[in-house]
Tab-separated table of C-alpha atoms in Angstrom:
chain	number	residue	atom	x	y	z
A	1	UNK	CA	4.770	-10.040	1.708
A	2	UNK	CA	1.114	-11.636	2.223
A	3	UNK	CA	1.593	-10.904	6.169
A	4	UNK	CA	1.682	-7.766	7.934
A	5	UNK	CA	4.721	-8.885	9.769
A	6	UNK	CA	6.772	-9.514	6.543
A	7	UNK	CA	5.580	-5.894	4.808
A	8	UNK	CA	6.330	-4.112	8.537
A	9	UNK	CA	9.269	-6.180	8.527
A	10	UNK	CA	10.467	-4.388	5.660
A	11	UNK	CA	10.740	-1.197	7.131
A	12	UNK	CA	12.999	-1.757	9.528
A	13	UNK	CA	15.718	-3.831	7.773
A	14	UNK	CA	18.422	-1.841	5.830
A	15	UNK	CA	18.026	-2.682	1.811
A	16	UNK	CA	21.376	-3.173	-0.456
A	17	UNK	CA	20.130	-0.598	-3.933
A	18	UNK	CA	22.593	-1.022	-6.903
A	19	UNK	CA	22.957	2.069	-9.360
A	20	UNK	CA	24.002	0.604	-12.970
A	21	UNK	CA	26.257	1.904	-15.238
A	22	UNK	CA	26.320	1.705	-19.091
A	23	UNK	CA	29.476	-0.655	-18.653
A	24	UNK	CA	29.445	-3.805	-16.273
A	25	UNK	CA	30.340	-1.819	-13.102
A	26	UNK	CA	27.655	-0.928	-10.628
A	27	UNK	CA	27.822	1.725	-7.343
A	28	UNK	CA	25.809	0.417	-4.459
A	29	UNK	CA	24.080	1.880	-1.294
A	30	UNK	CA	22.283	0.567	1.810
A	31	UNK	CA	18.990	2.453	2.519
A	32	UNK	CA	16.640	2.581	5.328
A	33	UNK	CA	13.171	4.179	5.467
A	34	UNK	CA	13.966	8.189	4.876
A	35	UNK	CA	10.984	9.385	6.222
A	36	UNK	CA	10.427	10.240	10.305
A	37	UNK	CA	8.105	9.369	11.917
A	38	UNK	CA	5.666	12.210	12.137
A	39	UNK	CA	5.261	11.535	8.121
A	40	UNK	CA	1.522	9.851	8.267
A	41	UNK	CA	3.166	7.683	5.564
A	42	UNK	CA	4.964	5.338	8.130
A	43	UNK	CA	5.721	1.779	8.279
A	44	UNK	CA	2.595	0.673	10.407
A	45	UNK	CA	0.353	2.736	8.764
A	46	UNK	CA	2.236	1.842	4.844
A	47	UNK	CA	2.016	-2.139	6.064
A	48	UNK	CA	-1.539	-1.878	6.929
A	49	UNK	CA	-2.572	-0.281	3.885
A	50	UNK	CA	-1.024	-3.023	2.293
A	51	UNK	CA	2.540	-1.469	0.995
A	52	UNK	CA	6.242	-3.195	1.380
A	53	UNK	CA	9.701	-1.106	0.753
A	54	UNK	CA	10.900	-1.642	-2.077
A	55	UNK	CA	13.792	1.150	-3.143
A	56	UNK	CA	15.072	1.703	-6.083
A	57	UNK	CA	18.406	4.209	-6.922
A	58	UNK	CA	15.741	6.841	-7.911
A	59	UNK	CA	13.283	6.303	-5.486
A	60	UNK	CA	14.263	5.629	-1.665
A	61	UNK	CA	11.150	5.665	-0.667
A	62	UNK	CA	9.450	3.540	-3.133
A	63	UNK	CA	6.639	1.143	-1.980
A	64	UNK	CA	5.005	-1.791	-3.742
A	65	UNK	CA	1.400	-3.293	-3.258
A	66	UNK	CA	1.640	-6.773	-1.968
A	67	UNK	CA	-1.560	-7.742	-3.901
A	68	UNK	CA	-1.662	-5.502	-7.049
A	69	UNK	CA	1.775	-4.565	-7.358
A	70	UNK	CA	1.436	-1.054	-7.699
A	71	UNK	CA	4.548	1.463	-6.924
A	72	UNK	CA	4.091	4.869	-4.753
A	73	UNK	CA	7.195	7.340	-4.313
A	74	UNK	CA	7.914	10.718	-3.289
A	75	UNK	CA	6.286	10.817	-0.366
A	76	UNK	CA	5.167	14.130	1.294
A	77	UNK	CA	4.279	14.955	5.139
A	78	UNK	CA	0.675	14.996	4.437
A	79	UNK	CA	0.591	12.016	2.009
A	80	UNK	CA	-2.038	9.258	3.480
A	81	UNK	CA	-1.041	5.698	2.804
A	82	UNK	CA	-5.077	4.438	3.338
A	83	UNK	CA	-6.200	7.186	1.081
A	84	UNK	CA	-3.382	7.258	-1.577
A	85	UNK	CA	-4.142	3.460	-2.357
A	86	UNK	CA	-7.512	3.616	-2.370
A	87	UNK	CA	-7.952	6.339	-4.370
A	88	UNK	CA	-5.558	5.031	-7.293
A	89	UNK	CA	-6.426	0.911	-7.114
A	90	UNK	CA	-9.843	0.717	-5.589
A	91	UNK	CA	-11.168	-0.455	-9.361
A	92	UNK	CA	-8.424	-3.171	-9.769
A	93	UNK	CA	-6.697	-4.045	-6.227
A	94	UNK	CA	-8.850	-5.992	-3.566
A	95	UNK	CA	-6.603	-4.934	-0.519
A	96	UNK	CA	-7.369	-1.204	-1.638
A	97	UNK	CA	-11.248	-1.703	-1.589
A	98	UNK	CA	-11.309	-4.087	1.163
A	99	UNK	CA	-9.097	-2.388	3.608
A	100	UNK	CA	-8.035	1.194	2.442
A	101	UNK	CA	-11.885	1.612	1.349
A	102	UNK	CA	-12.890	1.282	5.430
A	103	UNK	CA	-12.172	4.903	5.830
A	104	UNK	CA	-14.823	5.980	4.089
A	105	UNK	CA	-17.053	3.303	6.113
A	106	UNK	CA	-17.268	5.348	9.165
A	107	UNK	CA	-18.387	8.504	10.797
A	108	UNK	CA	-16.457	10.752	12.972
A	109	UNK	CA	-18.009	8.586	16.251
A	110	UNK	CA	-16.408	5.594	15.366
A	111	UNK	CA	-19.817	3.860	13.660
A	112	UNK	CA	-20.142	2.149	10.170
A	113	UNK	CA	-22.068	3.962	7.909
A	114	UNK	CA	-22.456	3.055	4.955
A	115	UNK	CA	-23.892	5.337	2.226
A	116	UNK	CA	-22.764	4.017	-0.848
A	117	UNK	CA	-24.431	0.714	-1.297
A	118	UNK	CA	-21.424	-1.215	-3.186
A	119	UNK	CA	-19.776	-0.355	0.143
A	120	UNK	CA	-22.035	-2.634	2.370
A	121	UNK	CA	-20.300	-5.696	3.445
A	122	UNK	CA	-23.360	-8.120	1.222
A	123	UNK	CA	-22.742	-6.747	-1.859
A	124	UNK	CA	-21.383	-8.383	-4.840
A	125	UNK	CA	-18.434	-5.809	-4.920
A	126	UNK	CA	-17.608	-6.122	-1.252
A	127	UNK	CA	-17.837	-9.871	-1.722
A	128	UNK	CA	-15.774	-10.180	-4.913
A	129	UNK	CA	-12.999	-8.004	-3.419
A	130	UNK	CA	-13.046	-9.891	0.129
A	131	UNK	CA	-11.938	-13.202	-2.126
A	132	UNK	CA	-10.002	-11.592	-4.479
A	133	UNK	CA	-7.748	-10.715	-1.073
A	134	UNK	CA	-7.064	-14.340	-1.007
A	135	UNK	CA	-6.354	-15.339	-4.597
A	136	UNK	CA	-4.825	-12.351	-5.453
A	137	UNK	CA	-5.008	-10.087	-7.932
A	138	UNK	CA	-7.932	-9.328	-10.046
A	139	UNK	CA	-10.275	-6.552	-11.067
A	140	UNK	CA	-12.813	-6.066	-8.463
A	141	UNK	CA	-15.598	-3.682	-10.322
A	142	UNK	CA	-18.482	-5.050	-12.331
């Protein structure tokens, strides 16, 4: 799920959930994204900020990091995939402060600004982060 194409990917294929039972027998469904597409929490914008479906019984619209692993559900209208992530992982998922973290990165024109100093693309955070998004995993606050 490294690649955009395999998290947007995804999205659009139907996924087989299996509901257990206390004894061996299971009931299954097939599942699709519930969500339409005025939701801001969509498959582009759920790929980009690094998330890949993964239901569950419980959850249909469960979603899993690609980098740190973590799992978002319940998804509301308003809910903001960039935001979301970066609020909840941006001291222990690369992707998060990396990518998601660019929000905060510019002003309403369009132009960088950077206010908060760990934020500038030099510094030690920025840097540790950036590589951490190719080994994976890893804390990336001092």
């Amino acid at each position: 799920m490294e690649s955009l194409q395999s998290r947007l990917d995804s999205f659009l294929k139907t996924k087989r959930i299996k509901k257990h039972s206390s004894k061996s027998s299971s009931t299954s469904a097939s599942v699709k994204w519930p969500h339409p597409p005025t939701f801001k929490a969509t498959a582009s914008t759920l790929s980009e900020a690094g998330f890949y479906f993964d239901p569950s019984w419980d959850d249909r619209d469960s979603v899993a990091c690609f980098l740190c692993g973590k799992e978002l559900s319940d998804w509301d209208a308003d809910d903001d995939p960039f935001d979301i992530h970066y609020t909840k992982c941006r001291n222990t998922c690369p992707w998060a402060v990396v990518r998601c973290g660019l929000r905060d990165d510019v002003d309403e024109d369009g132009s960088y600004i950077f206010s908060n100093k760990t934020r500038l693309p030099s510094s030690k955070i920025m840097e540790k982060a950036r590589l951490g998004t190719f080994k994976g995993g890893g804390l990336v606050a001092s």
